[in-house]
XYZ file of N, CA and C in Angstrom:
345
model
N 1.813 -40.472 -90.961
C 2.920 -40.739 -90.023
C 2.979 -39.557 -89.114
N 3.217 -39.760 -87.850
C 3.231 -38.675 -86.944
C 4.615 -37.956 -86.917
N 4.675 -36.826 -86.291
C 5.943 -36.022 -86.306
C 7.008 -36.737 -85.476
N 6.635 -37.348 -84.399
C 7.665 -38.074 -83.565
C 8.360 -39.150 -84.371
N 7.617 -39.909 -85.121
C 8.182 -41.013 -85.926
C 9.021 -40.401 -87.019
N 8.629 -39.269 -87.684
C 9.382 -38.683 -88.711
C 10.755 -38.176 -88.145
N 10.674 -37.479 -87.037
C 11.905 -36.951 -86.389
C 12.794 -38.007 -85.881
N 12.249 -39.101 -85.375
C 13.107 -40.300 -84.969
C 13.735 -40.951 -86.134
N 13.080 -41.104 -87.272
C 13.677 -41.629 -88.451
C 14.723 -40.761 -89.051
N 14.450 -39.413 -89.062
C 15.420 -38.475 -89.528
C 16.658 -38.333 -88.677
N 16.425 -38.488 -87.373
C 17.499 -38.414 -86.378
C 18.444 -39.674 -86.564
N 17.821 -40.909 -86.878
C 18.602 -42.029 -87.103
C 19.417 -41.997 -88.382
N 18.763 -41.435 -89.395
C 19.491 -41.253 -90.712
C 20.685 -40.244 -90.517
N 20.426 -39.177 -89.901
C 21.512 -38.144 -89.637
C 22.667 -38.797 -88.873
N 22.337 -39.568 -87.770
C 23.319 -40.197 -86.993
C 24.097 -41.119 -87.831
N 23.472 -41.950 -88.674
C 24.184 -42.837 -89.557
C 25.096 -42.109 -90.527
N 24.627 -41.121 -91.161
C 25.385 -40.355 -92.147
C 26.602 -39.645 -91.350
N 26.424 -39.105 -90.218
C 27.519 -38.445 -89.514
C 28.481 -39.476 -88.975
N 28.093 -40.694 -88.754
C 29.014 -41.709 -88.310
C 30.022 -42.086 -89.442
N 29.638 -41.793 -90.677
C 30.493 -42.079 -91.858
C 31.522 -40.993 -92.161
N 31.283 -39.945 -91.496
C 32.203 -38.818 -91.730
C 33.439 -38.976 -90.892
N 34.674 -38.910 -91.548
C 35.885 -39.026 -90.685
C 35.900 -37.972 -89.643
N 36.399 -38.360 -88.447
C 36.444 -37.539 -87.260
C 36.997 -36.205 -87.528
N 38.105 -36.123 -88.270
C 38.755 -34.831 -88.519
C 37.866 -33.904 -89.334
N 36.792 -34.394 -90.005
C 35.953 -33.439 -90.803
C 34.660 -33.199 -90.107
N 34.342 -33.799 -89.003
C 33.032 -33.747 -88.270
C 32.708 -32.216 -87.945
N 33.656 -31.573 -87.535
C 33.443 -30.139 -87.145
C 33.025 -29.311 -88.341
N 33.617 -29.604 -89.566
C 33.283 -28.852 -90.754
C 31.826 -29.257 -91.255
N 31.511 -30.490 -91.047
C 30.148 -30.961 -91.484
C 29.117 -30.268 -90.592
N 29.395 -30.231 -89.256
C 28.479 -29.619 -88.370
C 28.347 -28.155 -88.632
N 29.476 -27.492 -88.909
C 29.447 -25.972 -89.245
C 28.693 -25.814 -90.509
N 28.765 -26.615 -91.512
C 28.005 -26.518 -92.723
C 26.512 -26.613 -92.443
N 26.098 -27.533 -91.625
C 24.734 -27.722 -91.275
C 24.145 -26.489 -90.592
N 24.983 -25.996 -89.597
C 24.655 -24.768 -88.845
C 24.498 -23.536 -89.816
N 25.501 -23.514 -90.691
C 25.540 -22.316 -91.583
C 24.255 -22.385 -92.598
N 23.877 -23.656 -93.051
C 22.751 -23.633 -93.955
C 21.418 -23.217 -93.121
N 21.381 -23.616 -91.888
C 20.250 -23.199 -91.038
C 20.215 -21.719 -90.811
N 21.357 -21.146 -90.539
C 21.481 -19.728 -90.338
C 21.124 -18.902 -91.572
N 21.623 -19.322 -92.756
C 21.403 -18.625 -93.988
C 19.910 -18.625 -94.314
N 19.210 -19.776 -94.147
C 17.812 -19.840 -94.530
C 16.977 -19.149 -93.511
N 17.476 -18.849 -92.373
C 16.700 -18.077 -91.277
C 16.849 -16.615 -91.501
N 17.962 -16.219 -92.210
C 18.199 -14.739 -92.411
C 17.772 -14.317 -93.922
N 17.904 -15.164 -94.764
C 17.700 -14.843 -96.197
C 16.273 -15.136 -96.595
N 15.517 -14.194 -97.071
C 14.120 -14.426 -97.512
C 14.110 -15.433 -98.696
N 13.106 -16.226 -98.788
C 12.987 -17.246 -99.796
C 12.890 -16.525 -101.281
N 13.391 -17.203 -102.299
C 13.337 -16.554 -103.595
C 11.848 -16.748 -104.099
N 11.497 -15.954 -105.048
C 10.149 -16.118 -105.677
C 9.971 -17.482 -106.358
N 8.753 -17.862 -106.472
C 8.452 -19.194 -107.102
C 8.962 -19.189 -108.507
N 9.446 -20.263 -108.972
C 10.066 -20.380 -110.304
C 11.459 -19.827 -110.477
N 11.990 -19.277 -109.471
C 13.326 -18.782 -109.537
C 14.358 -19.961 -109.648
N 15.458 -19.703 -110.294
C 16.427 -20.730 -110.370
C 16.984 -21.157 -108.985
N 16.812 -20.211 -107.880
C 17.321 -20.385 -106.619
C 16.378 -21.098 -105.694
N 15.135 -21.379 -106.132
C 14.067 -21.957 -105.261
C 14.491 -23.357 -104.895
N 14.949 -24.127 -105.859
C 15.341 -25.544 -105.464
C 16.577 -25.529 -104.571
N 17.541 -24.682 -104.854
C 18.740 -24.628 -103.953
C 18.314 -24.119 -102.554
N 17.419 -23.202 -102.482
C 16.964 -22.691 -101.119
C 16.243 -23.895 -100.335
N 15.341 -24.597 -101.000
C 14.690 -25.704 -100.379
C 15.698 -26.769 -99.903
N 16.699 -27.032 -100.727
C 17.736 -27.998 -100.378
C 18.565 -27.572 -99.227
N 18.828 -26.192 -99.150
C 19.621 -25.743 -98.021
C 18.772 -25.730 -96.720
N 17.461 -25.552 -96.774
C 16.643 -25.593 -95.626
C 16.641 -26.995 -95.088
N 16.675 -28.029 -95.960
C 16.680 -29.376 -95.533
C 18.019 -29.716 -94.850
N 19.167 -29.296 -95.439
C 20.404 -29.498 -94.872
C 20.577 -28.828 -93.542
N 19.921 -27.625 -93.449
C 19.954 -26.828 -92.176
C 18.936 -27.396 -91.122
N 18.348 -28.538 -91.437
C 17.411 -29.231 -90.532
C 16.210 -28.318 -90.184
N 15.809 -27.467 -91.075
C 14.660 -26.657 -90.842
C 13.365 -27.455 -91.147
N 13.007 -28.357 -90.279
C 11.954 -29.249 -90.398
C 11.034 -29.190 -89.131
N 9.838 -29.710 -89.290
C 8.928 -29.764 -88.173
C 8.706 -28.373 -87.626
N 8.815 -28.176 -86.278
C 8.608 -26.974 -85.664
C 9.621 -25.925 -85.988
N 10.837 -26.274 -86.514
C 11.868 -25.363 -86.879
C 11.714 -24.979 -88.356
N 10.758 -25.486 -89.035
C 10.595 -25.205 -90.460
C 10.293 -23.689 -90.656
N 10.935 -23.173 -91.724
C 10.681 -21.770 -92.100
C 9.201 -21.567 -92.480
N 8.627 -20.518 -91.993
C 7.243 -20.247 -92.358
C 7.110 -19.640 -93.714
N 8.144 -19.034 -94.236
C 8.126 -18.444 -95.617
C 8.765 -19.407 -96.515
N 8.108 -19.581 -97.650
C 8.638 -20.495 -98.661
C 8.545 -19.887 -100.009
N 9.348 -20.281 -100.979
C 9.233 -19.712 -102.342
C 7.780 -19.761 -102.814
N 7.324 -18.641 -103.358
C 6.010 -18.549 -103.919
C 4.823 -18.417 -102.982
N 5.134 -18.368 -101.708
C 4.002 -18.218 -100.649
C 4.325 -17.036 -99.813
N 3.149 -16.568 -99.219
C 3.301 -15.577 -98.284
C 2.750 -15.967 -96.923
N 3.002 -15.302 -95.897
C 2.503 -15.604 -94.559
C 1.806 -14.397 -94.044
N 0.571 -14.526 -93.711
C -0.234 -13.435 -93.044
C -0.283 -13.696 -91.587
N 0.346 -12.842 -90.752
C 0.456 -13.075 -89.345
C -0.736 -12.453 -88.686
N -1.534 -13.223 -87.959
C -2.623 -12.833 -87.174
C -2.637 -13.468 -85.840
N -3.197 -12.895 -84.787
C -3.351 -13.517 -83.507
C -3.974 -14.894 -83.755
N -3.535 -15.917 -82.860
C -4.106 -17.281 -82.872
C -5.597 -17.297 -82.786
N -6.211 -16.448 -81.953
C -7.575 -16.390 -81.728
C -8.290 -15.954 -83.036
N -7.609 -15.164 -83.893
C -8.292 -14.745 -85.110
C -8.003 -15.673 -86.305
N -7.242 -16.696 -86.110
C -6.866 -17.525 -87.273
C -8.110 -18.046 -87.989
N -9.125 -18.585 -87.328
C -10.274 -19.089 -88.172
C -10.932 -18.001 -88.856
N -11.091 -16.780 -88.365
C -11.708 -15.717 -89.112
C -10.881 -15.273 -90.275
N -9.564 -15.208 -90.057
C -8.676 -14.759 -91.179
C -8.695 -15.766 -92.244
N -8.766 -17.124 -91.965
C -8.806 -18.134 -92.990
C -10.155 -17.969 -93.756
N -11.305 -17.707 -93.050
C -12.590 -17.588 -93.703
C -12.620 -16.369 -94.605
N -12.015 -15.248 -94.145
C -11.933 -14.036 -94.993
C -11.131 -14.282 -96.301
N -9.923 -14.921 -96.204
C -9.060 -15.220 -97.290
C -9.879 -16.217 -98.193
N -10.431 -17.231 -97.718
C -11.189 -18.159 -98.468
C -12.438 -17.433 -99.168
N -13.121 -16.600 -98.521
C -14.211 -15.900 -99.078
C -13.821 -14.998 -100.247
N -12.553 -14.519 -100.196
C -12.047 -13.637 -101.368
C -11.634 -14.560 -102.560
N -11.850 -15.883 -102.385
C -11.446 -16.692 -103.529
C -9.902 -17.080 -103.571
N -9.237 -16.874 -102.449
C -7.788 -17.183 -102.359
C -7.618 -18.464 -101.641
N -6.994 -19.445 -102.231
C -6.822 -20.716 -101.467
C -5.851 -20.562 -100.316
N -6.320 -21.197 -99.202
C -5.460 -21.218 -97.998
C -4.689 -22.540 -98.110
N -3.393 -22.460 -98.111
C -2.451 -23.630 -98.285
C -2.079 -24.292 -96.967
N -2.057 -25.632 -97.051
C -1.635 -26.401 -95.898
C -0.060 -26.473 -95.813
N 0.526 -27.225 -94.936
C 1.932 -27.290 -94.711
C 2.753 -27.696 -95.947
N 2.017 -28.536 -96.710
C 2.696 -29.053 -98.041
C 2.525 -28.091 -99.214
N 1.872 -26.969 -98.970
C 1.696 -25.966 -100.057
C 0.548 -26.300 -100.882
N -0.402 -27.257 -100.482
C -1.522 -27.534 -101.242
C -2.737 -26.910 -100.665
N -3.730 -26.569 -101.471
C -5.014 -25.903 -100.948
C -5.610 -26.804 -99.794
N -5.946 -26.213 -98.737
C -6.674 -26.921 -97.737
C -8.074 -27.286 -98.087
N -8.594 -28.453 -97.457
C -9.900 -28.793 -97.733
C -10.865 -27.820 -96.910
N -12.047 -27.760 -97.323
C -13.015 -26.757 -96.728
C -13.662 -27.288 -95.470
N -13.027 -28.278 -94.728
C -13.680 -28.814 -93.483
C -13.438 -28.043 -92.288
N -12.719 -26.925 -92.401
C -12.562 -25.971 -91.203
C -11.545 -26.250 -90.278
N -10.559 -27.174 -90.513
C -9.491 -27.449 -89.537
C -8.553 -26.222 -89.542
N -8.040 -25.989 -88.324
C -7.164 -24.791 -88.246
C -5.723 -25.305 -87.931
């Protein structure tokens, strides 16, 4: 499923859910969503296996940190920042060291060389 379809579906679900919120509480719901997004942008993710890992992932979802807005740091994962031009070489070095390179879903990438 492509990103546009995912975001369109998510947007429809959010619109339906917000339509069910009584008008006098809409401001507080929007504030809660913004607060969740802000907290997950400022607070580093907990370590893998932490009792807070599930709560952190739930908060990132409520804060709409998805797609291009998704946090690059996740519980139990690190991010090595390199220039885009060096990304293939960096992935090759990491793979040569026997360290799996993870995809967006946190699963090891296949060795077909996609960047």
